[in-house]
Short mmCIF file of C-alpha atoms and ligand atoms in Angstrom, two decimals:
data_model
loop_
_atom_site.label_atom_id
_atom_site.label_comp_id
_atom_site.label_asym_id
_atom_site.label_seq_id
_atom_site.Cartn_x
_atom_site.Cartn_y
_atom_site.Cartn_z
CA MET A 81 134.90 56.95 94.73
CA ALA A 82 132.16 55.21 96.64
CA GLN A 83 129.69 53.17 93.97
CA LEU A 84 126.33 51.19 94.14
CA TRP A 85 128.18 48.54 91.51
CA GLY A 86 131.38 47.29 90.29
CA GLY A 87 131.42 43.68 90.27
CA ARG A 88 131.75 42.76 86.85
CA PHE A 89 134.55 45.16 86.44
CA THR A 90 138.21 44.76 86.35
CA LYS A 91 139.52 47.96 86.23
CA GLN A 92 139.27 51.05 88.37
CA THR A 93 137.02 53.71 86.98
CA ASP A 94 139.07 56.33 85.93
CA GLN A 95 139.45 59.91 88.00
CA LEU A 96 138.05 62.10 84.48
CA VAL A 97 135.34 59.60 84.39
CA TYR A 98 133.96 59.23 87.95
CA ASN A 99 133.69 63.09 87.74
CA PHE A 100 131.96 63.86 84.57
CA ASN A 101 129.50 60.77 85.89
CA ALA A 102 128.98 61.76 89.36
CA SER A 103 126.06 64.19 90.02
CA ILE A 104 126.18 64.19 93.94
CA SER A 105 127.45 67.78 94.14
CA PHE A 106 123.77 68.48 92.42
CA ASP A 107 121.70 66.28 93.47
CA GLN A 108 121.77 66.38 97.16
CA LYS A 109 119.56 69.10 96.49
CA PHE A 110 116.49 66.39 96.93
CA PHE A 111 118.38 64.83 99.78
CA LYS A 112 115.04 64.83 101.42
CA GLN A 113 113.03 63.82 98.71
CA ASP A 114 115.14 60.73 98.68
CA ILE A 115 115.06 59.89 102.13
CA GLU A 116 111.31 60.08 101.74
CA GLY A 117 110.86 57.56 99.21
CA SER A 118 113.57 54.84 100.33
CA ILE A 119 111.13 55.19 103.68
CA ALA A 120 108.29 54.89 101.35
CA HIS A 121 109.96 51.86 99.58
CA ALA A 122 111.15 50.04 102.96
CA THR A 123 107.61 50.48 104.90
CA MET A 124 106.11 48.60 101.68
CA LEU A 125 108.62 46.19 101.27
CA GLY A 126 107.66 44.94 105.05
CA LYS A 127 104.32 45.14 104.86
CA ALA A 128 104.01 43.18 101.36
CA GLY A 129 106.63 40.58 103.38
CA ILE A 130 109.48 41.03 101.33
CA VAL A 131 111.67 41.69 103.94
CA THR A 132 110.57 41.32 107.81
CA GLU A 133 108.44 43.46 109.17
CA GLU A 134 111.55 44.16 112.17
CA GLU A 135 114.19 44.52 109.33
CA SER A 136 111.58 47.48 107.62
CA ALA A 137 111.41 49.36 111.18
CA ASN A 138 115.69 49.11 110.79
CA ILE A 139 115.80 50.75 107.86
CA VAL A 140 113.49 52.87 108.26
CA ALA A 141 115.25 54.32 111.91
CA GLY A 142 118.08 54.22 110.37
CA LEU A 143 117.23 56.36 107.58
CA LYS A 144 115.22 58.71 109.92
CA GLY A 145 118.74 59.08 111.58
CA ILE A 146 120.52 59.79 108.69
CA TYR A 147 118.45 62.39 108.11
CA GLN A 148 118.61 63.89 111.15
CA ASP A 149 122.52 63.86 111.29
CA VAL A 150 122.42 65.74 107.91
CA GLN A 151 120.11 68.17 109.42
CA ASP A 152 122.12 68.79 112.45
CA GLY A 153 125.52 68.72 110.60
CA LYS A 154 126.96 65.57 112.30
CA LEU A 155 126.85 63.68 108.88
CA GLU A 156 128.35 65.55 105.24
CA ILE A 157 127.25 64.97 102.18
CA THR A 158 130.53 65.04 100.37
CA SER A 159 131.40 64.18 97.00
CA GLU A 160 133.06 60.92 97.86
CA TYR A 161 129.65 59.17 97.15
CA GLU A 162 128.74 59.16 92.78
CA ASP A 163 125.01 60.34 93.75
CA ILE A 164 122.94 60.78 96.68
CA HIS A 165 121.08 57.86 96.33
CA SER A 166 124.84 55.68 97.11
CA PHE A 167 125.43 58.22 99.73
CA VAL A 168 122.24 57.43 101.36
CA GLU A 169 122.74 53.63 100.81
CA ALA A 170 126.47 53.30 102.18
CA ASN A 171 125.45 55.44 105.43
CA LEU A 172 122.71 53.26 105.80
CA ILE A 173 125.12 50.07 105.80
CA ASP A 174 127.41 51.60 108.19
CA ARG A 175 124.49 52.95 110.61
CA ILE A 176 122.90 49.30 110.46
CA GLY A 177 124.39 47.17 108.96
CA ASP A 178 123.85 44.22 106.66
CA THR A 179 119.74 45.21 106.74
CA GLY A 180 120.41 48.18 105.17
CA LYS A 181 121.84 46.25 102.00
CA LYS A 182 117.94 44.97 101.83
CA LEU A 183 116.66 48.19 101.14
CA HIS A 184 117.43 48.38 97.31
CA THR A 185 115.58 45.48 97.16
CA GLY A 186 113.05 45.46 94.07
CA ARG A 187 114.05 48.79 93.06
CA SER A 188 116.95 50.71 90.93
CA ARG A 189 118.03 54.08 90.68
CA ASN A 190 116.10 54.93 87.51
CA ASP A 191 112.91 54.20 89.66
CA GLN A 192 114.08 56.18 92.31
CA VAL A 193 115.67 59.33 90.42
CA ALA A 194 112.81 59.26 88.57
CA LEU A 195 110.70 59.42 91.75
CA ASP A 196 113.18 61.75 93.58
CA MET A 197 112.63 64.17 91.19
CA ARG A 198 109.10 64.09 90.84
CA LEU A 199 108.75 64.85 94.93
CA TYR A 200 111.07 67.09 94.22
CA VAL A 201 109.50 69.07 91.88
CA ARG A 202 106.07 68.24 93.27
CA ASP A 203 107.37 70.60 96.44
CA GLU A 204 108.87 73.43 94.56
CA ILE A 205 105.89 73.93 92.39
CA LYS A 206 103.62 74.11 95.70
CA GLU A 207 106.25 76.86 97.12
CA THR A 208 106.05 79.00 93.46
CA GLU A 209 102.12 78.71 94.26
CA GLU A 210 101.94 80.18 97.43
CA LEU A 211 105.07 82.92 96.11
CA ILE A 212 102.79 83.56 93.27
CA LYS A 213 99.49 84.09 95.81
CA ASP A 214 101.47 86.55 97.73
CA LEU A 215 101.93 88.60 94.48
CA LEU A 216 98.34 87.87 93.48
CA GLN A 217 97.46 89.67 97.40
CA GLU A 218 99.56 92.61 96.82
CA LEU A 219 98.31 93.36 93.02
CA LEU A 220 94.34 93.49 94.23
CA VAL A 221 95.60 95.62 97.42
CA LEU A 222 96.71 98.03 94.71
CA GLU A 223 93.46 97.32 92.98
CA LYS A 224 91.39 98.29 95.95
CA GLU A 225 93.03 101.48 96.51
CA ASN A 226 93.26 102.77 92.62
CA ILE A 227 90.24 102.37 91.44
CA HIS A 228 89.85 106.53 90.80
CA THR A 229 93.48 106.96 90.19
CA TYR A 230 93.52 107.75 86.71
CA MET A 231 96.45 107.33 84.08
CA PRO A 232 96.94 106.93 80.51
CA GLY A 233 96.82 103.64 78.83
CA PHE A 234 99.24 103.04 76.43
CA THR A 235 99.73 100.98 72.82
CA HIS A 236 102.47 101.33 71.08
CA LEU A 237 104.04 102.88 74.35
CA GLN A 238 101.91 106.08 73.28
CA LYS A 239 99.40 106.92 74.45
CA ALA A 240 96.03 105.78 73.98
CA GLN A 241 93.10 106.36 75.86
CA PRO A 242 92.77 106.63 80.05
CA VAL A 243 92.58 103.79 82.65
CA THR A 244 92.90 103.54 85.77
CA PHE A 245 95.75 102.49 88.27
CA ALA A 246 93.98 99.51 89.42
CA HIS A 247 92.83 98.46 85.77
CA HIS A 248 96.52 98.22 84.76
CA ILE A 249 97.58 96.49 88.00
CA ALA A 250 94.38 94.15 87.35
CA ALA A 251 96.17 93.05 83.84
CA TYR A 252 98.88 91.80 85.88
CA PHE A 253 96.39 89.77 88.02
CA GLU A 254 95.00 88.24 85.21
CA MET A 255 98.14 86.69 84.32
CA PHE A 256 99.17 85.26 87.03
CA LYS A 257 96.14 83.89 88.01
CA ARG A 258 96.95 81.91 84.83
CA ASP A 259 100.15 81.24 85.75
CA TYR A 260 99.60 80.15 89.43
CA SER A 261 96.41 77.74 87.54
CA ARG A 262 98.81 75.98 84.78
CA LEU A 263 101.19 75.63 88.39
CA VAL A 264 98.36 73.77 89.66
CA ASP A 265 97.30 71.47 86.41
CA CYS A 266 101.45 70.19 86.18
CA ARG A 267 101.46 69.47 89.59
CA ASN A 268 97.96 67.22 89.15
CA ARG A 269 99.30 65.88 86.37
CA LEU A 270 102.74 64.55 87.31
CA ASN A 271 101.10 63.09 91.09
CA LEU A 272 101.54 59.56 90.13
CA CYS A 273 104.36 57.76 91.85
CA PRO A 274 106.83 55.75 89.52
CA LEU A 275 108.54 53.79 92.02
CA GLY A 276 108.12 49.95 91.48
CA SER A 277 108.88 50.68 87.94
CA GLY A 278 112.59 49.32 88.82
CA ALA A 279 115.19 49.95 85.80
CA LEU A 280 112.48 49.54 83.23
CA ALA A 281 110.43 46.98 83.04
CA GLY A 282 108.89 46.33 86.85
CA THR A 283 110.59 43.91 88.83
CA THR A 284 109.74 40.02 90.14
CA TYR A 285 108.96 41.39 93.78
CA PRO A 286 105.24 41.46 94.87
CA LEU A 287 105.58 44.84 95.17
CA ASP A 288 102.47 46.92 96.48
CA ARG A 289 102.64 49.87 93.78
CA GLU A 290 99.63 51.32 95.36
CA LEU A 291 100.74 51.50 99.00
CA THR A 292 103.98 53.38 98.06
CA ALA A 293 102.04 55.69 96.24
CA SER A 294 99.54 56.62 98.64
CA LEU A 295 102.39 56.82 101.49
CA LEU A 296 104.23 59.54 99.48
CA ASN A 297 100.56 61.20 98.67
CA PHE A 298 100.28 60.34 94.75
CA ASP A 299 97.39 59.77 93.43
CA GLY A 300 98.16 56.03 92.41
CA PRO A 301 101.08 54.28 90.47
CA THR A 302 101.90 55.39 86.93
CA LEU A 303 101.18 52.75 84.50
CA ASN A 304 104.04 52.00 82.27
CA SER A 305 107.61 51.08 83.87
CA MET A 306 109.17 52.33 80.76
CA ASP A 307 107.39 55.55 80.54
CA SER A 308 107.79 56.20 84.04
CA VAL A 309 112.02 55.71 84.34
CA SER A 310 111.92 58.58 81.61
CA ASP A 311 109.39 60.60 81.64
CA ARG A 312 110.55 64.06 82.20
CA ASP A 313 107.60 65.82 80.90
CA TYR A 314 106.51 67.43 84.12
CA VAL A 315 110.01 68.91 84.78
CA ILE A 316 109.30 70.58 81.04
CA GLU A 317 105.88 71.35 82.03
CA TYR A 318 107.27 73.10 85.60
CA LEU A 319 109.56 75.32 83.61
CA ASN A 320 107.37 76.23 80.96
CA ALA A 321 105.10 77.70 83.53
CA LEU A 322 108.45 79.41 85.20
CA SER A 323 109.28 80.67 81.62
CA ILE A 324 106.38 82.53 81.63
CA ILE A 325 105.81 83.57 85.12
CA ALA A 326 109.22 85.16 84.13
CA MET A 327 108.37 86.55 80.96
CA HIS A 328 105.18 88.40 82.74
CA LEU A 329 107.44 89.79 85.76
CA SER A 330 110.11 91.04 82.91
CA ARG A 331 107.19 92.84 81.31
CA PHE A 332 105.56 93.92 84.61
CA SER A 333 109.44 95.28 85.57
CA GLU A 334 109.83 97.09 82.35
CA GLU A 335 107.08 98.82 83.03
CA ILE A 336 108.23 99.66 86.74
CA ILE A 337 111.31 100.55 85.30
CA ILE A 338 109.76 103.23 82.75
CA TRP A 339 107.12 104.75 85.73
CA ASN A 340 109.59 104.66 88.17
CA SER A 341 112.01 106.99 85.11
CA ASN A 342 112.38 110.58 85.67
CA GLU A 343 110.91 111.50 82.72
CA TYR A 344 107.42 109.42 83.52
CA GLN A 345 107.85 109.75 87.79
CA PHE A 346 104.13 107.69 87.99
CA ILE A 347 106.11 105.87 90.57
CA GLU A 348 109.20 105.94 93.06
CA LEU A 349 110.77 102.52 93.88
CA ASP A 350 111.99 102.81 97.61
CA ASP A 351 114.77 103.14 98.74
CA ALA A 352 115.39 99.50 99.96
CA TYR A 353 114.29 98.44 96.44
CA SER A 354 117.27 100.74 94.60
CA THR A 355 120.50 101.08 94.25
CA GLY A 356 122.98 103.80 93.75
CA SER A 357 125.92 104.69 91.43
CA SER A 358 129.60 104.53 92.23
CA ILE A 359 130.07 107.39 90.38
CA MET A 360 126.81 109.66 89.89
CA PRO A 361 125.92 110.70 93.67
CA GLN A 362 122.23 111.52 92.43
CA LYS A 363 121.46 108.13 91.16
CA LYS A 364 118.97 105.82 92.35
CA ASN A 365 118.40 102.86 89.83
CA PRO A 366 115.58 99.91 89.40
CA ASP A 367 118.30 97.21 89.52
CA ILE A 368 115.68 94.98 91.18
CA ALA A 369 112.98 95.56 88.41
CA GLU A 370 116.24 95.05 85.67
CA LEU A 371 117.55 91.90 87.18
CA VAL A 372 114.62 90.45 86.96
CA ARG A 373 113.86 91.10 83.71
CA GLY A 374 117.40 90.26 82.82
CA LYS A 375 117.12 86.49 84.72
CA THR A 376 114.43 85.87 82.30
CA GLY A 377 116.61 84.95 79.84
CA ARG A 378 118.27 81.81 82.18
CA VAL A 379 114.65 80.52 82.87
CA TYR A 380 114.08 80.46 79.00
CA GLY A 381 117.78 78.69 78.51
CA ALA A 382 116.35 76.27 81.15
CA LEU A 383 113.51 75.02 79.00
CA MET A 384 115.17 75.49 75.84
CA SER A 385 118.03 72.61 77.50
CA MET A 386 115.59 70.43 78.76
CA LEU A 387 113.82 70.51 75.79
CA THR A 388 116.63 69.67 73.93
CA THR A 389 117.96 66.87 75.77
CA MET A 390 114.93 64.54 76.08
CA LYS A 391 114.00 64.96 72.35
CA GLY A 392 116.84 62.07 70.57
CA ILE A 393 116.95 59.88 73.72
CA PRO A 394 115.33 56.01 73.08
CA LEU A 395 113.51 54.22 75.55
CA ALA A 396 114.14 53.84 78.34
CA TYR A 397 116.45 55.42 81.01
CA ASP A 398 119.59 56.83 79.53
CA LYS A 399 122.20 58.83 81.62
CA ASP A 400 121.14 61.94 79.32
CA MET A 401 118.38 62.83 82.16
CA GLN A 402 120.70 63.25 84.58
CA GLU A 403 121.22 66.55 82.77
CA ASP A 404 117.33 67.81 83.87
CA LYS A 405 118.57 68.90 87.60
CA GLU A 406 121.47 71.51 87.40
CA LEU A 407 119.48 73.94 85.07
CA THR A 408 115.93 73.18 86.42
CA PHE A 409 117.18 73.85 90.12
CA ASP A 410 118.59 77.11 88.71
CA ALA A 411 115.31 78.10 87.14
CA ILE A 412 113.22 76.92 90.03
CA ASP A 413 115.29 79.21 92.67
CA THR A 414 115.98 82.29 90.11
CA VAL A 415 112.11 82.35 89.76
CA LYS A 416 111.07 82.32 93.38
CA GLY A 417 113.68 85.06 94.33
CA CYS A 418 112.61 87.26 91.82
CA VAL A 419 108.75 86.90 92.15
CA LEU A 420 109.49 86.99 96.16
CA LEU A 421 111.86 90.44 95.44
CA PHE A 422 109.31 91.62 93.09
CA THR A 423 106.48 91.66 95.61
CA GLY A 424 108.06 93.41 98.15
CA MET A 425 109.53 95.92 95.49
CA ILE A 426 106.00 96.83 94.36
CA LYS A 427 104.46 96.43 98.14
CA THR A 428 107.00 99.36 99.21
CA MET A 429 106.68 101.82 96.08
CA LYS A 430 104.73 105.25 96.29
CA LEU A 431 102.44 106.46 93.87
CA ASN A 432 102.40 109.67 92.10
CA LYS A 433 98.92 109.60 91.41
CA ASP A 434 99.10 113.48 90.71
CA LYS A 435 101.74 112.87 87.84
CA MET A 436 99.57 109.68 86.41
CA GLU A 437 96.76 111.88 86.53
CA ALA A 438 98.15 114.91 84.69
CA SER A 439 99.89 112.65 82.06
CA ALA A 440 96.29 111.03 81.33
CA MET A 441 94.94 114.45 80.39
CA LYS A 442 97.80 115.68 78.33
CA GLY A 443 98.55 113.42 74.71
CA PHE A 444 94.65 113.27 73.70
CA THR A 445 93.78 110.44 75.46
CA ASN A 446 89.99 111.74 75.56
CA ALA A 447 90.48 111.65 71.40
CA THR A 448 88.09 108.46 70.83
CA ASP A 449 85.83 109.95 73.48
CA ALA A 450 85.43 113.35 71.88
CA ALA A 451 84.84 111.37 68.45
CA ASP A 452 82.21 109.53 70.33
CA TYR A 453 80.94 112.72 71.74
CA LEU A 454 79.78 113.87 68.08
CA VAL A 455 78.40 110.26 66.85
CA LYS A 456 76.32 111.03 69.88
CA LYS A 457 75.11 114.29 68.16
CA GLY A 458 74.59 112.42 65.01
CA VAL A 459 77.85 112.61 62.92
CA PRO A 460 79.18 109.62 61.84
CA PHE A 461 81.79 108.59 63.00
CA ARG A 462 84.18 108.25 59.88
CA ASP A 463 83.20 111.97 59.66
CA ALA A 464 83.58 112.48 63.51
CA HIS A 465 87.12 110.71 63.18
CA GLY A 466 88.26 113.86 60.58
CA ILE A 467 86.75 116.41 62.51
CA ILE A 468 88.77 115.22 66.31
CA GLY A 469 91.70 114.59 63.90
CA ARG A 470 91.97 118.13 62.87
CA LEU A 471 91.30 119.43 66.52
CA VAL A 472 94.16 117.73 67.39
CA LEU A 473 96.20 119.35 64.87
CA TYR A 474 95.41 122.53 66.30
CA CYS A 475 95.99 121.53 69.58
CA ILE A 476 99.16 120.38 68.94
CA ASN A 477 100.33 123.43 66.64
CA ASN A 478 98.83 125.68 69.63
CA GLN A 479 100.20 123.66 72.67
CA LYS A 480 97.44 122.88 73.78
CA SER A 481 95.10 119.54 75.44
CA LEU A 482 91.23 119.13 74.33
CA LEU A 483 89.93 120.45 77.34
CA ASP A 484 91.95 123.58 77.34
CA LEU A 485 89.97 125.22 73.85
CA SER A 486 87.52 127.61 74.44
CA ILE A 487 84.34 126.69 72.90
CA ASP A 488 84.63 129.19 69.76
CA GLU A 489 87.58 127.35 69.20
CA TYR A 490 85.63 123.98 69.02
CA LYS A 491 82.90 125.48 66.89
CA ALA A 492 85.51 127.61 64.98
CA ILE A 493 86.76 123.18 63.59
CA ASP A 494 83.06 122.71 63.39
CA PRO A 495 79.66 124.45 64.90
CA VAL A 496 77.97 120.95 66.42
CA PHE A 497 80.37 120.99 69.54
CA GLU A 498 78.30 122.62 72.33
CA GLU A 499 79.33 123.65 76.26
CA ASP A 500 78.46 119.85 77.24
CA VAL A 501 81.48 118.69 75.61
CA TYR A 502 84.13 119.58 78.45
CA ASP A 503 82.47 117.21 80.62
CA ALA A 504 81.99 114.71 77.64
CA ILE A 505 85.27 114.01 77.43
CA SER A 506 86.69 114.58 81.09
CA LEU A 507 89.09 112.11 82.17
CA GLU A 508 86.45 110.77 84.92
CA THR A 509 83.62 110.63 81.81
CA CYS A 510 85.96 108.53 79.69
CA VAL A 511 86.92 106.41 82.53
CA ASN A 512 83.75 106.14 83.97
CA LEU A 513 81.65 105.34 81.39
CA ARG A 514 83.31 102.43 80.22
CA ASN A 515 81.48 99.48 82.28
CA THR A 516 81.21 97.20 80.17
CA ILE A 517 83.11 94.13 82.55
CA GLY A 518 86.74 93.78 82.23
CA ALA A 519 86.78 97.59 81.32
CA PRO A 520 87.93 100.22 83.65
CA GLY A 521 84.73 102.16 84.88
CA PRO A 522 84.40 102.03 88.76
CA ASP A 523 81.46 99.58 88.35
CA ALA A 524 82.97 97.40 86.39
CA MET A 525 86.21 97.06 88.11
CA GLN A 526 84.70 96.57 91.36
CA LYS A 527 83.19 93.57 90.00
CA VAL A 528 85.99 92.20 88.85
CA ILE A 529 87.75 93.00 92.37
CA ASP A 530 85.16 90.72 94.43
CA ILE A 531 85.25 88.02 92.01
CA ASN A 532 89.25 88.07 92.45
CA GLU A 533 88.76 88.52 95.88
CA ALA A 534 86.62 85.53 96.68
CA TYR A 535 89.06 83.73 93.68
CA LEU A 536 92.09 84.36 96.55
CA LYS A 537 89.88 83.59 99.20
CA SER A 538 88.90 80.34 97.53
CA LEU A 539 93.14 79.19 97.25
CA ASN A 540 93.82 79.12 100.71
N1 LIG B 871 122.39 60.54 88.80
C1 LIG B 871 120.93 59.35 88.57
C2 LIG B 871 120.43 60.47 87.13
O1 LIG B 871 120.46 61.89 87.69
C3 LIG B 871 120.73 58.61 88.82
C4 LIG B 871 119.90 57.04 88.35
C5 LIG B 871 120.97 56.58 87.98
N2 LIG B 871 120.85 55.59 86.59
C6 LIG B 871 121.64 54.20 86.19
N3 LIG B 871 121.49 53.74 85.70
N4 LIG B 871 123.19 55.11 86.26
O2 LIG B 871 119.66 60.19 86.19
#
């Protein structure tokens, strides 16, 4: 039991209490950030004359040594310490002697852990942004290659109107673009340094909070010490952004699963991204997409847990906040893993363009365009809707598509139809004429691709 406190206690901590209270099993995840924060604090203490420059340098060297030894496997983080802060401080004192006892001058574990979590979350957001960027890059490749790959667009999972594979993928591009900007927003908003807030009420030492903030690449110090030690909004914001990413990935996974099914066969997942069955030799299952879809639940769980943990705790620090870590770490690792795997999966999948196109030909995806054709011939839209409805019924009864009908069959329904109907309702026409920005037509699609290409470049 290595603790940073005990002077006012007359009894040993009960072992069960110690175990219940300890956080080292999970807060060691931000060991690196704890060292970074302590180096900045010690540097500032020296510059502000609170410890001597020599003491400051000794502390910094000691901290760097601890970091290196842990990296090299020479020093192990063990459960004999209450938390990562105790581990670092105890090892610093072992290493450099009494000077090590000065590191915690003008600091509390409350502002220390607030800082560590912020630094950790900031680093992780940056990594998530990079992964989303890679995914966007991959989506753009698919868009560029598939401007003329026709497929049915769906509403209610019923064929609705023809679109292109590029256009469908571009919908997800927009979603992940928003996800990216949510991450950036969150990272920008959290970028203030809580160090120097002490336990809750600042300190009496002449700390240079601007200096520690700038040493740690923050935009400046936080402006209220009570808020600083008890704010976990940025964790909730990040979990929210992660939940939305997970939701988008889950929707996309669902579509991949449908497209990859025996019935659709629009795509085929690569063997490297599929799994087999222990009993059915023919099976090739989309387990990765299913797992990505399934993991969404635990990410939402982390968000709900954090919102609930924070909702009733009085200012300022309360130990409840230690609960900000485990599920958050799990959600971060989960979403990062999902984005990475998902990107690999779509990069390696094969497209069955013929199947997509054949499917778009069936199912009357051109019925709206057939009605529009009649409107151009002077038929009011409501009447045109009725005529095409009768035509569709005829086709269903005779197992035909609109393009299979002879001109006589058309004219039997309404004499206004002429030979030019075939051209007017071909897949190409249906898609190519939809050229307002955001629509699947090739000119509109190309414009969007150009915009998104420039957007991606602007992120680098
Ligand atoms: N392990 C604690 C946490 O994660 C560190 C802060 C402890 N502060 C305290 N006053 N007990 O929140």
